[in-house]
Amino acid sequence: MTADTAYHGEMGRQFALHATNSAYNAHTDRPAMLELAGDVSSLRVLDLGCGAGHYAAELLRMGAGQVVGVEGSETLLRAAQERLEDKAVLHRHDLEEPLSFLADQSFDLAVMALVYHHIDARGQLLAELRRVLRPGGTLLVSTTHPTGDWNYFGGSYFASERVELPFGDGFALNHWRMTLEQFLQELLGAGFALEKLTEPRATQEARLVDIRRYDKTHQQPHFLAVKLRRP
């Protein structure tokens, strides 16, 4: 993410804490994405927008051979380093820029969890992902649900615009809202093949964390997650 959209300073610290056990991040998006990942035994995994390292830690626990994390926020990268110690390779990098430090066809799996909708240069990023994934490799992407954004922000469902969502103590998350059509066309147009699409709902564990948000995810869509294949 850019310097403007990465979660720096106090916002980053609050997000790292929030993502550890929140109903939405820990008990809705993360379980869905890890289920889509399936068997990761011995795979080389790229975690783009790795945040505080929660996904990387789970992927390693599931048997991934190596995880390489990329994050634009120094605050979140420090949190990831504390969580992962020396178990993953971490890079600070602006995802608006090419992934020139990563070799061609060097990963089996790439994960972008709730990152894609923050990016302006999405076409460039998808082209880079196609480059660094081996043929037959897997790309997992989760994003805010287009219908959920429409319900929250109103206006035209077909709007493509940056919006802000209040977060934490006086902060705001800045991201693109887009239609389902736009989201899928960007991914398919970059040369990826869609294998599975899911609309995650909170797991039972979320009931103990936040029953209101648990109920909301079972009544209206919040996230969208897709599994794609690089031909």
XYZ file of N, CA and C in Angstrom:
693
model
N 0.837 -1.198 0.000
C 0.000 0.000 0.000
C 0.870 1.245 0.000
N 0.310 2.351 -0.397
C 1.071 3.587 -0.480
C 1.321 4.155 0.901
N 2.156 5.200 0.941
C 2.392 5.893 2.206
C 1.097 6.464 2.757
N 0.154 6.761 1.869
C -1.111 7.347 2.308
C -2.088 6.300 2.844
N -1.998 5.066 2.363
C -2.987 4.063 2.759
C -2.441 2.996 3.698
N -1.119 2.875 3.823
C -0.563 1.925 4.800
C -0.885 2.414 6.211
N -0.909 1.480 7.149
C -1.330 1.802 8.517
C -0.101 2.101 9.367
N 0.253 3.376 9.473
C 1.464 3.788 10.173
C 1.180 4.163 11.626
N 2.249 4.234 12.425
C 2.191 4.799 13.767
C 1.119 4.174 14.633
N 0.381 5.037 15.337
C -0.639 4.561 16.269
C -1.735 3.788 15.556
N -2.073 4.208 14.348
C -3.075 3.469 13.576
C -2.600 2.045 13.309
N -1.332 1.894 12.953
C -0.776 0.573 12.731
C -0.780 -0.267 13.983
N -0.437 0.341 15.111
C -0.445 -0.400 16.378
C -1.856 -0.864 16.732
N -2.844 0.024 16.538
C -4.219 -0.358 16.824
C -4.692 -1.467 15.883
N -4.295 -1.364 14.603
C -4.726 -2.387 13.650
C -4.097 -3.743 13.985
N -2.812 -3.753 14.335
C -2.140 -5.010 14.687
C -2.853 -5.698 15.841
N -3.246 -4.919 16.844
C -3.967 -5.471 17.984
C -5.353 -5.943 17.568
N -6.042 -5.120 16.777
C -7.387 -5.434 16.314
C -7.409 -6.738 15.510
N -6.431 -6.902 14.618
C -6.422 -8.051 13.721
C -6.159 -9.364 14.453
N -5.634 -9.285 15.659
C -5.282 -10.502 16.392
C -6.501 -11.334 16.745
N -7.604 -10.681 17.136
C -8.755 -11.461 17.592
C -10.087 -10.795 17.255
N -10.126 -9.985 16.204
C -11.374 -9.302 15.868
C -12.325 -10.249 15.140
N -13.606 -9.967 15.259
C -14.611 -10.800 14.601
C -14.428 -10.801 13.093
N -14.100 -9.648 12.522
C -13.983 -9.545 11.066
C -12.659 -10.109 10.545
N -11.541 -9.660 11.101
C -10.246 -10.088 10.580
C -9.893 -11.512 10.996
N -9.907 -11.765 12.306
C -9.437 -13.058 12.812
C -10.441 -14.182 12.618
N -11.735 -13.864 12.631
C -12.747 -14.924 12.656
C -13.682 -14.911 11.452
N -13.415 -14.060 10.469
C -14.193 -14.086 9.231
C -13.262 -14.218 8.030
N -12.450 -13.196 7.779
C -11.584 -13.225 6.602
C -10.488 -14.290 6.706
N -9.795 -14.338 7.827
C -8.635 -15.229 7.925
C -9.020 -16.706 7.789
N -10.035 -17.200 8.492
C -10.395 -18.613 8.310
C -10.797 -18.935 6.871
N -11.501 -18.009 6.225
C -11.933 -18.259 4.847
C -10.746 -18.347 3.902
N -9.789 -17.441 4.057
C -8.621 -17.440 3.173
C -7.748 -18.670 3.414
N -7.587 -19.059 4.661
C -6.764 -20.232 4.959
C -7.433 -21.513 4.470
N -8.752 -21.548 4.500
C -9.467 -22.701 3.942
C -9.265 -22.764 2.434
N -9.320 -21.608 1.767
C -9.077 -21.578 0.328
C -7.653 -22.035 0.002
N -6.703 -21.714 0.880
C -5.312 -22.090 0.637
C -5.148 -23.596 0.579
N -5.898 -24.333 1.397
C -5.802 -25.785 1.401
C -4.463 -26.269 1.930
N -3.945 -27.311 1.330
C -2.679 -27.910 1.766
C -1.515 -27.054 1.266
N -0.798 -26.441 2.192
C 0.334 -25.581 1.816
C 1.674 -26.234 2.150
N 1.664 -27.509 2.437
C 2.876 -28.211 2.864
C 4.021 -27.984 1.877
N 5.130 -27.465 2.400
C 6.377 -27.269 1.652
C 6.296 -26.198 0.571
N 5.175 -25.477 0.470
C 5.048 -24.446 -0.561
C 5.838 -23.195 -0.197
N 6.284 -22.482 -1.224
C 6.896 -21.171 -1.039
C 5.790 -20.137 -1.239
N 5.520 -19.354 -0.204
C 4.340 -18.494 -0.166
C 4.756 -17.034 -0.101
N 4.066 -16.194 -0.889
C 4.230 -14.744 -0.853
C 3.009 -14.137 -0.184
N 3.226 -13.393 0.893
C 2.145 -12.736 1.642
C 2.260 -11.231 1.400
N 1.422 -10.714 0.500
C 1.481 -9.307 0.117
C 0.580 -8.470 1.019
N 1.156 -7.409 1.600
C 0.426 -6.653 2.604
C 0.295 -7.506 3.848
N 1.437 -8.040 4.307
C 1.422 -9.066 5.355
C 1.009 -8.529 6.717
N 0.913 -7.194 6.859
C 0.453 -6.630 8.116
C 1.325 -7.038 9.290
N 0.688 -7.436 10.368
C 1.402 -7.816 11.587
C 1.798 -9.283 11.609
N 1.698 -9.961 10.461
C 2.201 -11.329 10.358
C 1.241 -12.427 10.751
N -0.043 -12.103 10.893
C -0.994 -13.123 11.333
C -1.151 -14.245 10.306
N -1.275 -13.892 9.033
C -1.424 -14.921 7.995
C -0.145 -15.735 7.860
N 0.995 -15.041 7.848
C 2.268 -15.740 7.727
C 2.434 -16.764 8.838
N 2.086 -16.390 10.060
C 2.205 -17.312 11.192
C 1.328 -18.545 10.989
N 0.105 -18.342 10.516
C -0.803 -19.468 10.292
C -0.321 -20.348 9.149
N 0.173 -19.735 8.078
C 0.656 -20.512 6.936
C 1.862 -21.364 7.323
N 2.732 -20.811 8.147
C 3.873 -21.592 8.632
C 3.412 -22.730 9.533
N 2.424 -22.428 10.375
C 1.874 -23.482 11.250
C 1.271 -24.611 10.423
N 0.708 -24.258 9.263
C 0.083 -25.242 8.375
C 1.103 -26.013 7.542
N 2.387 -25.656 7.654
C 3.419 -26.431 6.992
C 4.055 -25.804 5.776
N 3.802 -24.520 5.519
C 4.444 -23.860 4.387
C 5.959 -23.973 4.511
N 6.625 -24.183 3.378
C 8.067 -24.339 3.411
C 8.786 -23.041 3.702
N 8.314 -21.945 3.109
C 8.864 -20.618 3.363
C 7.774 -19.594 3.103
N 7.754 -18.537 3.915
C 6.841 -17.411 3.702
C 7.670 -16.148 3.565
N 7.389 -15.402 2.496
C 7.993 -14.096 2.275
C 6.890 -13.056 2.414
N 7.052 -12.135 3.361
C 6.052 -11.104 3.603
C 6.504 -9.764 3.059
N 5.561 -9.016 2.497
C 5.832 -7.675 1.968
C 4.815 -6.721 2.575
N 5.297 -5.620 3.140
C 4.422 -4.688 3.853
C 4.969 -3.269 3.715
N 4.074 -2.294 3.516
C 4.482 -0.907 3.360
C 4.615 -0.136 4.649
N 4.046 -0.646 5.731
C 4.058 0.054 7.011
C 5.188 -0.461 7.899
N 6.075 0.424 8.295
C 7.151 0.042 9.204
C 6.589 -0.421 10.542
N 5.522 0.216 10.992
C 4.893 -0.161 12.261
C 4.405 -1.604 12.222
N 3.687 -1.966 11.167
C 3.172 -3.326 11.050
C 4.293 -4.327 10.802
N 5.316 -3.909 10.070
C 6.431 -4.811 9.814
C 7.164 -5.157 11.109
N 7.309 -4.185 11.999
C 7.924 -4.469 13.305
C 7.079 -5.473 14.082
N 5.758 -5.298 14.032
C 4.870 -6.241 14.716
C 5.001 -7.636 14.116
N 5.128 -7.699 12.783
C 5.307 -8.994 12.119
C 6.625 -9.640 12.526
N 7.669 -8.839 12.616
C 8.968 -9.379 13.025
C 8.911 -9.936 14.438
N 8.205 -9.250 15.326
C 8.056 -9.743 16.693
C 7.269 -11.053 16.714
N 6.238 -11.138 15.902
C 5.398 -12.339 15.887
C 6.126 -13.518 15.247
N 6.850 -13.266 14.179
C 7.423 -14.344 13.381
C 8.864 -14.655 13.719
N 9.541 -13.733 14.434
C 10.969 -13.870 14.738
C 11.738 -14.068 13.427
N 12.478 -15.134 13.293
C 13.248 -15.352 12.061
C 12.622 -16.440 11.188
N 11.334 -16.685 11.356
C 10.685 -17.789 10.647
C 10.201 -17.402 9.259
N 10.203 -16.104 8.931
C 9.781 -15.635 7.616
C 10.726 -14.547 7.141
N 10.776 -14.353 5.826
C 11.566 -13.276 5.223
C 10.632 -12.095 4.997
N 10.973 -10.926 5.554
C 10.087 -9.767 5.486
C 10.762 -8.622 4.744
N 9.969 -7.950 3.902
C 10.458 -6.805 3.137
C 9.526 -5.621 3.351
N 10.097 -4.434 3.551
C 9.280 -3.221 3.524
C 9.277 -2.698 2.093
N 8.090 -2.569 1.517
C 7.977 -2.185 0.112
C 6.602 -1.608 -0.158
N 6.547 -0.575 -0.978
C 5.307 0.056 -1.415
C 4.695 -0.781 -2.532
N 3.509 -1.319 -2.312
C 2.885 -2.187 -3.302
C 2.410 -1.450 -4.542
N 2.519 -0.132 -4.556
C 2.258 0.626 -5.777
C 3.442 0.528 -6.746
N 4.551 -0.018 -6.267
C 5.753 -0.145 -7.081
C 5.976 -1.609 -7.469
N 6.670 -1.859 -8.602
C 6.916 -3.243 -9.025
C 7.679 -4.048 -7.967
N 7.465 -5.358 -7.997
C 8.114 -6.271 -7.051
C 9.447 -6.725 -7.627
N 10.296 -5.769 -7.982
C 11.522 -6.050 -8.722
C 12.534 -6.867 -7.935
N 12.389 -6.942 -6.623
C 13.313 -7.705 -5.783
C 12.932 -9.181 -5.695
N 11.822 -9.572 -6.345
C 11.386 -10.968 -6.334
C 11.613 -11.593 -7.698
N 12.126 -12.817 -7.713
C 12.485 -13.491 -8.957
C 11.265 -14.039 -9.684
N 11.394 -14.196 -10.989
C 10.341 -14.793 -11.807
C 10.031 -16.212 -11.327
N 8.740 -16.553 -11.346
C 8.262 -17.914 -11.088
C 8.893 -18.527 -9.839
N 8.921 -17.730 -8.759
C 9.611 -18.176 -7.541
C 8.664 -18.547 -6.398
N 7.335 -18.461 -6.618
C 6.377 -18.776 -5.557
C 5.316 -19.747 -6.056
N 4.873 -20.592 -5.138
C 3.775 -21.525 -5.421
C 2.411 -20.917 -5.107
N 2.381 -20.007 -4.138
C 1.132 -19.421 -3.646
C 1.374 -17.969 -3.278
N 0.444 -17.097 -3.671
C 0.471 -15.699 -3.242
C -0.849 -15.379 -2.556
N -0.751 -14.635 -1.454
C -1.927 -14.277 -0.649
C -2.005 -12.764 -0.540
N -3.182 -12.212 -0.878
C -3.462 -10.789 -0.665
C -4.753 -10.687 0.140
N -4.619 -10.568 1.440
C -5.776 -10.551 2.338
C -6.168 -9.112 2.662
N -7.321 -8.692 2.167
C -7.868 -7.353 2.425
C -6.840 -6.262 2.117
N -6.171 -6.418 0.991
C -5.158 -5.470 0.534
C -5.526 -4.868 -0.814
N -6.069 -5.693 -1.699
C -6.278 -5.319 -3.102
C -7.027 -4.002 -3.256
N -8.053 -3.787 -2.433
C -8.900 -2.605 -2.584
C -8.219 -1.319 -2.124
N -7.038 -1.431 -1.512
C -6.279 -0.235 -1.147
C -5.397 0.272 -2.289
N -5.142 -0.566 -3.278
C -4.116 -0.298 -4.281
C -4.664 0.513 -5.452
N -3.881 1.502 -5.909
C -4.200 2.234 -7.140
C -3.690 1.470 -8.360
N -2.427 1.041 -8.327
C -1.782 0.388 -9.478
C -2.075 -1.110 -9.472
N -3.363 -1.455 -9.525
C -3.738 -2.865 -9.395
C -3.315 -3.684 -10.621
N -3.416 -3.093 -11.812
C -3.005 -3.806 -13.014
C -1.535 -4.173 -12.968
N -0.714 -3.228 -12.558
C 0.720 -3.479 -12.433
C 0.993 -4.566 -11.400
N 0.304 -4.497 -10.264
C 0.519 -5.478 -9.210
C 0.121 -6.874 -9.668
N -0.988 -6.995 -10.383
C -1.419 -8.304 -10.874
C -0.428 -8.858 -11.898
N 0.108 -7.988 -12.751
C 1.112 -8.437 -13.716
C 2.360 -8.944 -12.994
N 2.751 -8.269 -11.919
C 3.894 -8.703 -11.130
C 3.614 -10.041 -10.446
N 2.401 -10.214 -9.974
C 2.043 -11.485 -9.344
C 2.087 -12.628 -10.352
N 1.615 -12.377 -11.546
C 1.670 -13.403 -12.588
C 3.125 -13.747 -12.912
N 3.980 -12.741 -12.835
C 5.406 -12.969 -13.109
C 6.065 -13.825 -12.033
N 5.787 -13.547 -10.758
C 6.508 -14.232 -9.675
C 5.904 -15.580 -9.313
N 4.669 -15.846 -9.740
C 4.063 -17.155 -9.498
C 4.513 -18.145 -10.566
N 4.761 -19.355 -10.152
C 5.094 -20.396 -11.123
C 3.837 -20.793 -11.893
N 3.978 -21.355 -13.100
C 2.802 -21.873 -13.817
C 2.059 -22.896 -12.963
N 0.764 -22.737 -12.857
C -0.037 -23.599 -11.993
C -0.136 -23.101 -10.572
N 0.565 -22.003 -10.260
C 0.523 -21.442 -8.914
C -0.820 -20.825 -8.581
N -1.038 -20.570 -7.303
C -2.332 -20.114 -6.798
C -2.232 -18.689 -6.264
N -3.266 -17.906 -6.548
C -3.411 -16.559 -5.994
C -4.709 -16.499 -5.200
N -4.610 -16.065 -3.942
C -5.785 -15.852 -3.100
C -5.944 -14.357 -2.855
N -7.157 -13.851 -3.065
C -7.439 -12.428 -2.868
C -8.735 -12.285 -2.086
N -8.694 -11.484 -1.019
C -9.941 -11.101 -0.353
C -10.071 -9.584 -0.395
N -11.319 -9.129 -0.384
C -11.594 -7.699 -0.501
C -12.904 -7.392 0.205
N -13.199 -6.101 0.345
C -14.511 -5.741 0.869
C -15.568 -6.139 -0.152
N -16.701 -6.586 0.319
C -17.757 -7.054 -0.586
C -18.414 -5.864 -1.281
N -18.555 -5.885 -2.612
C -19.178 -4.757 -3.312
C -20.567 -4.402 -2.785
N -21.351 -5.408 -2.450
C -22.681 -5.129 -1.920
C -22.606 -4.551 -0.516
N -21.669 -5.044 0.273
C -21.470 -4.483 1.607
C -21.072 -3.022 1.542
N -20.169 -2.675 0.620
C -19.792 -1.272 0.447
C -20.987 -0.435 0.020
N -21.781 -0.961 -0.897
C -22.964 -0.232 -1.368
C -23.949 -0.003 -0.221
N -24.177 -1.037 0.592
C -25.079 -0.884 1.740
C -24.574 0.182 2.708
N -23.264 0.221 2.910
C -22.698 1.135 3.908
C -22.592 2.568 3.384
N -22.041 2.727 2.173
C -21.755 4.065 1.667
C -22.896 4.678 0.854
N -23.814 3.829 0.358
C -24.935 4.343 -0.406
C -24.518 4.799 -1.794
N -25.359 5.640 -2.392
C -25.084 6.106 -3.740
C -25.277 5.001 -4.751
N -24.574 5.099 -5.864
C -24.700 4.125 -6.933
C -23.855 2.891 -6.648
N -24.445 1.728 -6.839
C -23.673 0.491 -6.730
C -22.516 0.489 -7.720
N -22.703 1.141 -8.857
C -21.722 1.106 -9.934
C -20.619 2.149 -9.781
N -20.601 2.854 -8.661
C -19.547 3.835 -8.423
C -18.203 3.135 -8.254
N -17.165 3.750 -8.808
C -15.796 3.306 -8.580
C -15.053 4.504 -8.008
N -14.841 4.487 -6.699
C -14.301 5.672 -6.036
C -13.646 5.266 -4.725
N -12.744 6.136 -4.247
C -12.143 5.918 -2.934
C -13.108 6.372 -1.850
N -13.185 5.589 -0.778
C -14.066 5.894 0.342
C -13.281 5.715 1.634
N -13.814 6.230 2.719
C -13.163 6.111 4.020
C -14.110 5.468 5.022
N -13.570 4.525 5.772
C -14.336 3.810 6.786
C -13.724 4.091 8.146
N -14.489 4.629 9.101
C -13.926 4.919 10.420
C -13.305 3.684 11.058
N -12.171 3.889 11.721
C -11.491 2.780 12.371
C -10.786 3.268 13.625
N -10.869 2.477 14.686
C -10.101 2.740 15.894
C -10.420 4.081 16.529
N -9.397 4.681 17.103
C -9.548 5.932 17.849
C -9.278 7.125 16.944
N -10.288 7.481 16.133
C -10.186 8.667 15.296
C -9.495 8.468 13.966
N -9.329 7.219 13.514
C -8.663 6.949 12.241
C -9.696 6.545 11.190
N -9.223 6.396 9.943
C -10.093 5.965 8.856
C -9.313 5.067 7.916
N -9.959 3.998 7.456
C -9.390 3.113 6.444
C -9.829 3.619 5.078
N -8.882 3.849 4.203
C -9.143 4.415 2.885
C -9.019 3.311 1.837
N -10.080 3.082 1.051
C -10.016 2.029 0.044
C -10.935 2.324 -1.140
N -10.720 1.564 -2.222
C -11.574 1.659 -3.397
C -12.830 0.814 -3.212
N -13.975 1.369 -3.557
C -15.160 0.536 -3.718
C -15.304 0.263 -5.208
N -15.678 -0.954 -5.534
C -15.835 -1.340 -6.937
C -16.905 -2.411 -7.040
N -17.423 -2.588 -8.214
C -18.446 -3.610 -8.433
C -17.811 -4.993 -8.485
N -18.643 -6.006 -8.333
C -18.176 -7.380 -8.496
C -17.629 -7.577 -9.903
N -18.308 -7.001 -10.875
C -17.865 -7.112 -12.265
C -16.454 -6.551 -12.439
N -16.204 -5.370 -11.905
C -14.883 -4.760 -12.034
C -13.813 -5.603 -11.344
N -14.106 -6.043 -10.137
C -13.157 -6.846 -9.366
C -12.744 -8.097 -10.142
N -13.723 -8.841 -10.634
C -13.412 -10.078 -11.337
C -12.774 -9.822 -12.689
N -13.230 -8.793 -13.396
C -12.646 -8.507 -14.702
C -11.173 -8.125 -14.584
N -10.808 -7.401 -13.525
C -9.408 -7.054 -13.342
C -8.558 -8.309 -13.143
N -9.032 -9.232 -12.331
C -8.279 -10.455 -12.047
C -8.203 -11.370 -13.267
N -9.333 -11.563 -13.933
C -9.359 -12.429 -15.103
C -8.615 -11.790 -16.264
N -8.727 -10.469 -16.390
C -8.034 -9.765 -17.450
C -6.530 -9.808 -17.301
N -6.042 -10.038 -16.092
C -4.603 -10.155 -15.844
C -4.080 -11.555 -16.159
N -4.984 -12.450 -16.585
C -4.543 -13.773 -17.009
C -4.711 -14.870 -15.984
N -5.449 -14.596 -14.911
C -5.697 -15.622 -13.905
C -7.024 -16.319 -14.185
N -7.120 -17.575 -13.791
C -8.339 -18.354 -13.962
C -9.019 -18.525 -12.601
N -10.310 -18.224 -12.530
C -11.051 -18.327 -11.277
C -11.372 -19.785 -10.968
N -11.023 -20.203 -9.754
C -11.326 -21.566 -9.311
C -12.446 -21.610 -8.283
N -12.495 -20.607 -7.405
C -13.529 -20.626 -6.359
C -13.768 -19.214 -5.854
N -15.019 -18.931 -5.525
C -15.416 -17.654 -4.932
C -16.243 -17.940 -3.697
N -15.954 -17.224 -2.619
C -16.719 -17.418 -1.388
C -17.043 -16.077 -0.747
N -18.156 -16.028 -0.020
C -18.572 -14.842 0.730
C -18.487 -15.204 2.214
N -17.349 -14.941 2.846
C -17.089 -15.450 4.201
C -18.086 -14.943 5.248
N -18.434 -15.844 6.136
C -19.210 -15.506 7.326
C -18.396 -15.874 8.564
N -18.635 -15.186 9.635
C -17.837 -15.383 10.847
C -17.990 -16.806 11.379
N -16.896 -17.320 11.931
C -16.914 -18.630 12.563
C -17.592 -18.540 13.930
N -17.860 -19.689 14.497
C -18.526 -19.721 15.802
C -17.697 -19.019 16.884
N -16.366 -19.033 16.751
C -15.511 -18.366 17.734
C -15.820 -16.880 17.840
N -16.296 -16.286 16.752
C -16.598 -14.855 16.754
C -17.744 -14.510 17.702
N -18.614 -15.478 17.986
C -19.728 -15.228 18.906
C -19.222 -14.804 20.277
N -18.067 -15.351 20.662
C -17.503 -15.030 21.975
C -16.773 -13.692 21.970
N -16.404 -13.224 20.790
C -15.652 -11.979 20.651
C -16.589 -10.793 20.463
N -17.555 -10.946 19.562
C -18.449 -9.835 19.226
C -19.698 -10.406 18.584
N -20.716 -10.686 19.382
C -21.924 -11.332 18.880
C -22.634 -10.469 17.847
N -22.556 -9.134 17.989
C -23.220 -8.243 17.025
C -22.590 -8.379 15.643
N -21.259 -8.376 15.598
C -20.595 -8.499 14.296
C -20.730 -9.920 13.748
N -20.742 -10.914 14.618
C -21.004 -12.278 14.161
C -22.345 -12.327 13.432
N -23.373 -11.781 14.056
C -24.710 -11.798 13.449
C -24.727 -11.027 12.129
N -24.029 -9.904 12.092
C -24.023 -9.082 10.870
C -23.446 -9.851 9.689
N -22.373 -10.616 9.912
C -21.771 -11.339 8.791
C -22.669 -12.464 8.287
N -23.625 -12.888 9.106
C -24.551 -13.934 8.691
C -25.846 -13.371 8.132
N -25.940 -12.049 8.079
C -27.139 -11.406 7.549
C -26.862 -10.566 6.310
N -25.642 -10.061 6.172
C -25.286 -9.234 5.019
C -23.818 -9.462 4.692
N -23.453 -9.337 3.402
C -22.072 -9.641 3.004
C -21.104 -8.555 3.433
N -19.943 -8.964 3.919
C -18.893 -8.029 4.315
C -17.634 -8.195 3.469
N -17.266 -9.440 3.186
C -16.044 -9.708 2.442
C -16.322 -10.645 1.274
N -15.375 -10.670 0.360
C -15.407 -11.555 -0.793
C -14.009 -12.147 -0.914
N -13.901 -13.447 -1.137
C -12.595 -14.088 -1.268
C -12.609 -15.002 -2.482
N -11.502 -14.963 -3.241
C -11.432 -15.777 -4.455
C -10.110 -16.537 -4.496
N -10.174 -17.703 -5.118
C -8.997 -18.524 -5.381
C -8.815 -18.580 -6.888
N -7.622 -18.197 -7.340
C -7.327 -18.151 -8.768
C -6.087 -18.975 -9.073
N -5.990 -19.384 -10.326
C -4.852 -20.182 -10.788
C -4.104 -19.413 -11.860
N -2.770 -19.463 -11.777
C -1.946 -18.880 -12.826
C -1.699 -19.974 -13.878
N -2.193 -19.794 -15.112
C -2.031 -20.827 -16.142
C -0.556 -21.122 -16.425
